[in-house]
CSV table of C-alpha atoms and ligand atoms in Angstrom, one decimal:
chain,number,residue,atom,x,y,z
B,1,MET,CA,-8.2,31.3,-30.0
B,2,THR,CA,-5.9,28.4,-29.1
B,3,GLN,CA,-6.8,26.4,-26.0
B,4,PRO,CA,-4.1,25.3,-23.5
B,5,PHE,CA,-2.5,21.9,-24.1
B,6,LEU,CA,-4.4,19.1,-22.5
B,7,PRO,CA,-2.0,16.4,-21.4
B,8,PHE,CA,-3.2,12.8,-21.0
B,9,THR,CA,-2.5,13.1,-17.2
B,10,ARG,CA,-1.4,15.6,-14.6
B,11,PRO,CA,-0.9,15.2,-10.9
B,12,SER,CA,-3.1,17.2,-8.5
B,13,ILE,CA,-0.9,18.6,-5.7
B,14,ASP,CA,-2.4,21.1,-3.3
B,15,GLU,CA,-0.8,24.1,-1.6
B,16,ALA,CA,-0.8,22.3,1.8
B,17,THR,CA,1.3,19.6,0.3
B,18,ILE,CA,3.7,22.0,-1.3
B,19,ALA,CA,4.1,23.7,2.2
B,20,ALA,CA,4.7,20.3,3.8
B,21,VAL,CA,7.5,19.5,1.3
B,22,ALA,CA,9.1,22.9,2.1
B,23,ASP,CA,8.9,22.1,5.8
B,24,VAL,CA,10.8,18.9,5.2
B,25,LEU,CA,13.4,20.7,3.1
B,26,ARG,CA,13.9,23.2,6.0
B,27,SER,CA,13.9,20.5,8.7
B,28,GLY,CA,17.5,19.4,8.3
B,29,TRP,CA,16.4,15.7,7.6
B,30,ILE,CA,15.5,15.1,4.0
B,31,THR,CA,16.0,11.4,3.4
B,32,SER,CA,14.1,8.5,5.1
B,33,GLY,CA,12.9,9.6,8.5
B,34,PRO,CA,9.8,10.5,10.5
B,35,LYS,CA,7.7,11.4,7.4
B,36,VAL,CA,8.3,7.9,5.9
B,37,GLN,CA,7.2,6.3,9.2
B,38,ALA,CA,4.1,8.5,9.3
B,39,PHE,CA,3.4,7.7,5.6
B,40,GLU,CA,3.7,3.9,6.2
B,41,ALA,CA,1.3,4.2,9.2
B,42,ALA,CA,-1.2,6.1,7.1
B,43,LEU,CA,-0.9,3.6,4.2
B,44,SER,CA,-1.3,0.7,6.7
B,45,ALA,CA,-4.6,2.3,7.9
B,46,HIS,CA,-5.7,2.6,4.3
B,47,CYS,CA,-5.0,-1.1,3.8
B,48,GLY,CA,-7.1,-2.3,6.8
B,49,GLY,CA,-4.2,-2.4,9.2
B,50,ARG,CA,-2.0,-4.7,7.2
B,51,PRO,CA,1.8,-4.0,7.4
B,52,VAL,CA,3.0,-1.7,4.6
B,53,ARG,CA,6.6,-0.6,3.8
B,54,ALA,CA,7.4,2.3,1.5
B,55,PHE,CA,9.9,2.2,-1.4
B,56,ASN,CA,11.4,4.6,-3.9
B,57,SER,CA,9.6,2.9,-6.8
B,58,GLY,CA,6.9,0.4,-7.7
B,59,THR,CA,9.6,-1.6,-9.5
B,60,ALA,CA,11.7,-2.0,-6.4
B,61,THR,CA,8.5,-3.0,-4.5
B,62,LEU,CA,7.7,-5.8,-7.0
B,63,GLU,CA,11.3,-7.1,-6.9
B,64,VAL,CA,11.4,-7.2,-3.1
B,65,ALA,CA,8.1,-9.0,-3.1
B,66,LEU,CA,9.4,-11.7,-5.4
B,67,ARG,CA,12.5,-12.0,-3.2
B,68,LEU,CA,10.4,-12.3,0.0
B,69,ALA,CA,8.2,-14.9,-1.8
B,70,GLY,CA,11.4,-16.9,-2.3
B,71,VAL,CA,11.4,-16.6,-6.1
B,72,GLY,CA,14.8,-17.1,-7.8
B,73,PRO,CA,16.7,-19.0,-10.5
B,74,GLY,CA,14.8,-22.0,-11.8
B,75,ASP,CA,11.4,-20.6,-10.8
B,76,GLU,CA,8.7,-19.5,-13.2
B,77,VAL,CA,6.4,-16.6,-12.7
B,78,ILE,CA,3.2,-16.1,-14.6
B,79,THR,CA,2.1,-12.7,-15.7
B,80,THR,CA,0.5,-10.7,-18.6
B,81,PRO,CA,2.2,-9.4,-21.7
B,82,LEU,CA,0.0,-6.2,-21.7
B,83,THR,CA,1.6,-4.2,-18.9
B,84,TRP,CA,4.4,-1.7,-18.2
B,85,VAL,CA,7.6,-3.7,-18.9
B,86,ALA,CA,8.7,-3.3,-15.2
B,87,THR,CA,6.3,-6.2,-14.3
B,88,ALA,CA,8.3,-8.7,-16.4
B,89,ASN,CA,11.7,-7.1,-15.9
B,90,VAL,CA,11.6,-7.8,-12.1
B,91,ILE,CA,11.1,-11.5,-12.8
B,92,LEU,CA,14.3,-11.5,-14.8
B,93,GLU,CA,16.0,-9.4,-12.1
B,94,VAL,CA,15.6,-12.1,-9.5
B,95,GLY,CA,16.8,-14.7,-12.0
B,96,ALA,CA,13.4,-16.4,-12.7
B,97,LYS,CA,11.6,-17.0,-16.0
B,98,PRO,CA,8.6,-14.9,-17.0
B,99,VAL,CA,5.8,-17.1,-18.4
B,100,LEU,CA,3.2,-15.0,-20.2
B,101,VAL,CA,-0.5,-15.7,-20.6
B,102,ASP,CA,-2.6,-13.8,-23.1
B,103,VAL,CA,-5.2,-11.2,-22.0
B,104,ASP,CA,-9.0,-11.2,-22.0
B,105,PRO,CA,-10.2,-9.0,-24.8
B,106,VAL,CA,-12.9,-7.4,-22.6
B,107,THR,CA,-10.9,-6.6,-19.4
B,108,ARG,CA,-7.5,-6.4,-21.2
B,109,ASN,CA,-6.1,-8.1,-18.0
B,110,ILE,CA,-4.6,-11.6,-17.8
B,111,ASP,CA,-7.1,-14.2,-19.1
B,112,LEU,CA,-7.7,-16.2,-15.9
B,113,SER,CA,-9.2,-19.1,-17.8
B,114,ARG,CA,-5.7,-19.7,-19.4
B,115,ILE,CA,-3.6,-19.5,-16.3
B,116,GLU,CA,-3.8,-23.2,-15.3
B,117,ALA,CA,-2.6,-24.4,-18.7
B,118,ALA,CA,0.6,-22.3,-18.1
B,119,ILE,CA,1.4,-23.8,-14.6
B,120,THR,CA,4.3,-26.2,-14.4
B,121,PRO,CA,6.1,-27.8,-11.5
B,122,ALA,CA,8.5,-24.8,-11.6
B,123,THR,CA,5.7,-22.2,-11.2
B,124,LYS,CA,6.2,-20.3,-8.0
B,125,ALA,CA,4.1,-17.1,-8.3
B,126,ILE,CA,1.6,-15.1,-10.3
B,127,ILE,CA,1.8,-11.4,-10.9
B,128,PRO,CA,-1.6,-10.1,-11.9
B,129,VAL,CA,-1.8,-6.5,-13.2
B,130,ASP,CA,-4.8,-4.3,-12.8
B,131,LEU,CA,-4.4,-2.5,-16.2
B,132,ALA,CA,-5.9,1.0,-16.2
B,133,GLY,CA,-7.0,0.5,-12.6
B,134,LEU,CA,-9.5,-2.3,-13.5
B,135,PRO,CA,-8.9,-5.1,-10.9
B,136,VAL,CA,-8.3,-8.6,-11.9
B,137,ASP,CA,-11.1,-10.9,-10.5
B,138,ARG,CA,-9.6,-11.6,-7.0
B,139,ASP,CA,-12.0,-14.5,-6.3
B,140,ALA,CA,-11.1,-16.4,-9.4
B,141,LEU,CA,-7.4,-15.4,-9.1
B,142,TYR,CA,-7.0,-16.7,-5.5
B,143,ALA,CA,-9.0,-19.8,-6.2
B,144,ILE,CA,-6.3,-20.7,-8.8
B,145,ALA,CA,-3.4,-19.6,-6.6
B,146,ASN,CA,-4.7,-21.6,-3.6
B,147,ARG,CA,-5.4,-24.7,-5.7
B,148,HIS,CA,-1.8,-24.8,-6.9
B,149,LYS,CA,-0.1,-23.3,-3.8
B,150,LEU,CA,1.3,-20.3,-5.7
B,151,ARG,CA,2.2,-17.0,-4.2
B,152,VAL,CA,0.6,-13.9,-5.7
B,153,VAL,CA,2.3,-10.5,-6.0
B,154,GLU,CA,-0.5,-8.2,-7.0
B,155,ASP,CA,0.9,-5.5,-9.4
B,156,ALA,CA,-1.5,-2.9,-8.2
B,157,ALA,CA,0.6,0.0,-9.5
B,158,GLN,CA,-2.4,1.4,-11.3
B,159,SER,CA,-5.2,0.4,-8.9
B,160,PHE,CA,-4.6,2.4,-5.7
B,161,GLY,CA,-8.1,3.5,-4.6
B,162,ALA,CA,-9.8,0.8,-6.7
B,163,SER,CA,-11.8,-2.0,-5.0
B,164,TRP,CA,-12.8,-5.6,-5.5
B,165,ASN,CA,-16.5,-6.2,-4.5
B,166,GLY,CA,-16.4,-3.4,-1.9
B,167,LYS,CA,-13.0,-4.1,-0.5
B,168,LEU,CA,-10.2,-1.6,-1.3
B,169,ILE,CA,-7.3,-3.0,-3.2
B,170,GLY,CA,-4.5,-3.5,-0.6
B,171,THR,CA,-6.9,-4.6,2.2
B,172,ILE,CA,-7.1,-8.2,0.9
B,173,GLY,CA,-4.8,-10.7,-0.8
B,174,ASP,CA,-1.1,-11.9,-0.6
B,175,PHE,CA,1.6,-9.3,-1.5
B,176,VAL,CA,0.2,-6.1,-2.9
B,177,SER,CA,2.5,-3.7,-4.7
B,178,PHE,CA,1.7,0.0,-5.4
B,179,SER,CA,3.6,2.5,-7.5
B,180,PHE,CA,3.5,6.2,-6.7
B,181,HIS,CA,5.1,7.4,-9.9
B,182,ALA,CA,4.0,10.9,-11.0
B,183,ASN,CA,1.5,9.5,-13.6
B,184,LYS,CA,-0.3,7.2,-11.1
B,185,ASN,CA,-3.6,8.1,-9.4
B,186,PHE,CA,-1.8,8.8,-6.2
B,187,THR,CA,1.8,10.1,-6.3
B,188,THR,CA,4.9,10.8,-4.3
B,189,SER,CA,6.7,11.9,-7.6
B,190,GLU,CA,8.5,8.6,-7.5
B,191,GLY,CA,7.8,5.9,-5.0
B,192,GLY,CA,6.0,2.7,-4.1
B,193,ALA,CA,4.7,0.6,-1.3
B,194,LEU,CA,4.4,-3.1,-0.5
B,195,VAL,CA,1.6,-4.5,1.6
B,196,LEU,CA,2.9,-7.6,3.4
B,197,PRO,CA,1.1,-10.9,4.0
B,198,ALA,CA,1.0,-12.2,7.6
B,199,ASP,CA,3.7,-14.8,7.1
B,200,ILE,CA,6.4,-12.3,6.0
B,201,ASP,CA,8.7,-10.6,8.5
B,202,PRO,CA,8.5,-6.8,7.9
B,203,ALA,CA,12.0,-6.5,9.3
B,204,LEU,CA,13.4,-8.7,6.5
B,205,CYS,CA,11.5,-6.5,4.0
B,206,GLU,CA,13.2,-3.4,5.5
B,207,ARG,CA,16.7,-5.1,5.2
B,208,LEU,CA,16.0,-6.0,1.6
B,209,ARG,CA,15.1,-2.4,1.0
B,210,LEU,CA,18.3,-1.0,2.3
B,211,GLN,CA,21.5,-3.0,1.7
B,212,GLY,CA,20.5,-5.8,4.0
B,213,VAL,CA,21.7,-3.8,7.0
B,214,GLN,CA,20.5,-4.6,10.5
B,215,ARG,CA,21.3,-2.1,13.2
B,216,PHE,CA,21.6,-3.0,16.9
B,217,PRO,CA,21.0,-0.7,20.0
B,218,ASP,CA,24.7,-0.6,20.8
B,219,GLY,CA,25.5,1.0,17.5
B,220,SER,CA,26.8,-2.1,15.8
B,221,MET,CA,25.4,-3.6,12.6
B,222,ASP,CA,25.3,-6.7,10.5
B,223,VAL,CA,24.4,-7.6,6.9
B,224,ASP,CA,22.9,-11.0,6.5
B,225,VAL,CA,21.1,-10.7,3.1
B,226,LEU,CA,21.8,-8.8,-0.1
B,227,GLY,CA,19.6,-5.7,-0.1
B,228,GLY,CA,19.1,-2.9,-2.6
B,229,LYS,CA,19.0,0.9,-2.3
B,230,TRP,CA,15.3,1.4,-2.4
B,231,ASN,CA,14.3,3.6,0.5
B,232,LEU,CA,11.8,6.5,0.1
B,233,THR,CA,12.8,10.0,1.1
B,234,ASP,CA,10.9,12.2,3.6
B,235,ILE,CA,10.4,14.7,0.8
B,236,ALA,CA,8.5,12.1,-1.2
B,237,ALA,CA,6.6,10.8,1.8
B,238,ALA,CA,5.4,14.4,2.6
B,239,ILE,CA,3.8,14.5,-0.9
B,240,GLY,CA,2.2,11.1,-0.2
B,241,LEU,CA,0.8,12.2,3.1
B,242,GLY,CA,-0.7,15.3,1.3
B,243,GLN,CA,-2.2,13.1,-1.4
B,244,LEU,CA,-3.9,10.5,0.8
B,245,PRO,CA,-6.8,12.6,2.1
B,246,HIS,CA,-7.8,13.2,-1.6
B,247,VAL,CA,-7.7,9.7,-2.9
B,248,ALA,CA,-11.4,9.0,-2.6
B,249,ASP,CA,-12.3,12.3,-4.3
B,250,PHE,CA,-9.7,11.6,-7.0
B,251,THR,CA,-11.3,8.2,-7.7
B,252,ALA,CA,-14.9,9.7,-7.6
B,253,ARG,CA,-13.9,12.4,-10.1
B,254,ARG,CA,-12.2,9.9,-12.4
B,255,ARG,CA,-15.3,7.8,-12.4
B,256,GLU,CA,-17.5,10.8,-13.4
B,257,LEU,CA,-15.1,11.7,-16.2
B,258,ALA,CA,-15.1,8.1,-17.5
B,259,ARG,CA,-18.9,8.0,-17.5
B,260,ARG,CA,-18.8,11.2,-19.6
B,261,TYR,CA,-16.5,9.6,-22.1
B,262,PHE,CA,-18.9,6.7,-22.5
B,263,SER,CA,-21.8,9.1,-23.3
B,264,GLU,CA,-19.8,11.5,-25.6
B,265,LEU,CA,-17.4,9.3,-27.5
B,266,PRO,CA,-18.4,9.0,-31.2
B,267,ALA,CA,-20.4,5.8,-31.5
B,268,ASP,CA,-20.0,5.1,-35.2
B,269,ARG,CA,-16.2,5.2,-35.5
B,270,GLY,CA,-15.3,1.6,-34.6
B,271,LEU,CA,-13.6,2.4,-31.3
B,272,GLY,CA,-13.2,-0.4,-28.8
B,273,LEU,CA,-14.3,0.7,-25.4
B,274,PRO,CA,-13.1,-0.3,-22.0
B,275,LEU,CA,-15.2,-2.4,-19.6
B,276,ALA,CA,-17.8,0.0,-18.1
B,277,ASP,CA,-17.0,-0.7,-14.4
B,278,PHE,CA,-17.8,2.2,-12.1
B,279,ALA,CA,-17.7,0.2,-8.8
B,280,ASN,CA,-14.3,-1.5,-8.8
B,281,SER,CA,-12.1,0.4,-11.3
B,282,ASN,CA,-10.4,3.6,-10.2
B,283,TRP,CA,-10.1,4.7,-13.9
B,284,HIS,CA,-6.4,5.2,-13.8
B,285,MET,CA,-6.6,5.5,-17.6
B,286,PHE,CA,-9.4,5.7,-20.1
B,287,GLN,CA,-8.2,3.6,-23.0
B,288,VAL,CA,-9.9,2.9,-26.4
B,289,THR,CA,-8.7,0.6,-29.2
B,290,LEU,CA,-8.6,2.2,-32.7
B,291,PRO,CA,-10.1,0.3,-35.7
B,292,ALA,CA,-7.6,-2.1,-37.2
B,293,THR,CA,-7.2,0.1,-40.3
B,294,ALA,CA,-6.4,3.3,-38.2
B,295,GLU,CA,-2.9,4.8,-38.2
B,296,ARG,CA,-2.1,5.3,-34.5
B,297,GLY,CA,0.9,7.5,-35.1
B,298,ALA,CA,-1.1,9.8,-37.4
B,299,LEU,CA,-3.9,10.0,-34.9
B,300,ILE,CA,-1.6,10.9,-32.1
B,301,ALA,CA,0.0,13.6,-34.2
B,302,ALA,CA,-3.3,15.0,-35.4
B,303,MET,CA,-4.6,15.2,-31.8
B,304,LYS,CA,-1.4,16.9,-30.7
B,305,GLU,CA,-2.0,19.5,-33.4
B,306,ARG,CA,-5.4,20.1,-31.7
B,307,GLY,CA,-3.6,20.5,-28.3
B,308,ILE,CA,-4.5,17.1,-26.9
B,309,GLY,CA,-2.1,14.6,-25.5
B,310,ILE,CA,-2.7,10.9,-26.3
B,311,GLY,CA,-0.7,8.2,-24.6
B,312,VAL,CA,0.2,4.6,-25.5
B,313,HIS,CA,0.0,2.0,-22.7
B,314,TYR,CA,1.3,-0.5,-23.7
B,315,PRO,CA,2.8,-2.4,-26.6
B,316,ALA,CA,2.8,-6.1,-25.9
B,317,LEU,CA,6.1,-6.5,-24.0
B,318,HIS,CA,7.1,-9.9,-25.5
B,319,LEU,CA,7.7,-8.1,-28.8
B,320,PHE,CA,10.5,-5.9,-27.3
B,321,SER,CA,14.0,-7.0,-28.4
B,322,LEU,CA,15.0,-8.2,-24.9
B,323,TYR,CA,12.0,-10.5,-24.7
B,324,ARG,CA,12.3,-11.7,-28.4
B,325,GLY,CA,15.9,-12.6,-27.4
B,326,LEU,CA,14.4,-14.9,-24.7
B,327,GLY,CA,12.4,-16.7,-27.4
B,328,PHE,CA,9.1,-14.9,-27.5
B,329,ARG,CA,7.6,-14.4,-31.0
B,330,GLU,CA,4.9,-12.4,-32.8
B,331,GLY,CA,1.8,-14.5,-32.7
B,332,ASP,CA,2.4,-15.9,-29.2
B,333,PHE,CA,-0.3,-13.7,-27.6
B,334,PRO,CA,-2.6,-12.5,-30.4
B,335,VAL,CA,-5.1,-10.7,-28.2
B,336,ALA,CA,-2.4,-8.6,-26.3
B,337,GLU,CA,-0.6,-8.0,-29.6
B,338,ARG,CA,-3.8,-6.6,-31.3
B,339,ILE,CA,-4.7,-4.4,-28.3
B,340,GLY,CA,-1.1,-3.3,-27.9
B,341,ARG,CA,-1.0,-2.1,-31.5
B,342,GLN,CA,-4.3,-0.3,-31.4
B,343,ILE,CA,-4.7,1.1,-27.9
B,344,VAL,CA,-4.6,4.7,-27.0
B,345,THR,CA,-5.0,6.5,-23.6
B,346,LEU,CA,-7.2,9.6,-23.7
B,347,PRO,CA,-6.7,12.4,-21.2
B,348,LEU,CA,-8.1,11.7,-17.8
B,349,PHE,CA,-7.1,13.2,-14.5
B,350,PRO,CA,-9.0,14.7,-11.5
B,351,ALA,CA,-8.5,18.4,-12.4
B,352,MET,CA,-9.9,17.9,-15.9
B,353,LEU,CA,-13.1,19.8,-16.7
B,354,ASP,CA,-16.2,18.2,-18.2
B,355,SER,CA,-15.7,20.4,-21.2
B,356,ASP,CA,-12.3,18.9,-21.7
B,357,VAL,CA,-13.9,15.5,-22.3
B,358,SER,CA,-16.2,17.1,-24.9
B,359,ARG,CA,-13.2,18.7,-26.5
B,360,VAL,CA,-11.4,15.3,-26.8
B,361,CYS,CA,-14.5,13.5,-28.1
B,362,ALA,CA,-15.1,16.2,-30.7
B,363,ALA,CA,-11.5,16.2,-31.9
B,364,LEU,CA,-11.5,12.3,-32.1
B,365,ALA,CA,-14.7,12.4,-34.2
B,366,GLN,CA,-12.9,14.8,-36.6
B,367,VAL,CA,-9.5,13.1,-36.7
B,368,LEU,CA,-10.5,9.5,-36.8
B,369,PRO,CA,-11.8,9.4,-40.4
B,370,GLU,CA,-8.6,11.2,-41.6
B,371,CYS,CA,-6.4,8.5,-40.0
B,372,ILE,CA,-8.1,5.4,-41.6
D,1,PLP,C1,4.1,2.2,-13.0
D,1,PLP,C2,4.1,0.7,-13.0
D,1,PLP,C3,5.1,-0.1,-12.5
D,1,PLP,C4,6.4,0.4,-12.0
D,1,PLP,O1,6.3,1.5,-11.1
D,1,PLP,P1,7.5,2.5,-10.9
D,1,PLP,O2,7.1,3.3,-9.7
D,1,PLP,O3,7.5,3.3,-12.2
D,1,PLP,O4,8.7,1.7,-10.7
D,1,PLP,C5,4.9,-1.4,-12.5
D,1,PLP,N1,3.8,-2.0,-13.0
D,1,PLP,C6,2.8,-1.3,-13.6
D,1,PLP,C7,1.6,-2.0,-14.2
D,1,PLP,C8,2.9,0.1,-13.6
D,1,PLP,O5,2.0,0.8,-14.2
């Protein structure tokens, strides 16, 4: 009586979306075209009418935001060590220096009370990350940014559909960067989008997205900036257009499942729970930290034997070889290091059943004592 494997995440794609993708494939135009334009308009409506441009990844979106913010060699950008490494890699890509600030043990997001101590005359921008879909406190964040005249590039890769005090992420703030990677709450298989602040020219954003090319009505063209190859396809945009009507339901269902985890997780096993926020967070992930004595690898293997997928998001990035090579060391950010060593991501996705949560919690209660 083996049950089907329960992955830690799975996208929900409906039949109408599959048909819409097939229509694009049959249309004769499969790269950036009318679907991307329609997708950008729909995203802009979702973001309160702000200009939005679509990209082929959240990483490209972050990099272009830094370029538009004027960040380059000699500049410093403040971010968190507890994130997908893309957040810091893009700072290196534009030739700037990543300055890391340890995380808050409760939110697991950048510790806002430590940001000001990391600001120097070279600091140009902050990249806050909404880990697991829990938004960084936008009021406190922008108070700091405004006080020090810093740009903000919100890495909202994980917080599409989340809100800050009743306002959807994307409707407020400076640059807001989304990822539509397959594992995110809202997907185009691969993709991303950048919400632009009012002082940035969307046409420049478009040139940076595609080789810096500017086309004129008479058919001639010019290249005045160095752009990348970061345009979204109509195939991907059709998936996004099919996902958008479901976002509110996805978020509501994730919140329900997260509540269920809180009520069913074994209380006496030393698990560190996430902040119980059911108003702002979109519950992109449900993450717990294991007791310090637990063997994470053994637990992952034992859960897999029981047909349950467990993820790791993320080891503290300053301990990766590339970043150690830049001078970062063990002990630099003890809170992020501890969480990064002990964190696991439990299955959570909209199509999951309530009984799946029970199954995960029962398996954890069995497996945990064996892994300590
Ligand atoms: C997924 C993710 C990215 C990168 O997005 P891609 O679409 O994979 O390039 C950046 N930052 C965070 C926090 C992410 O989760």
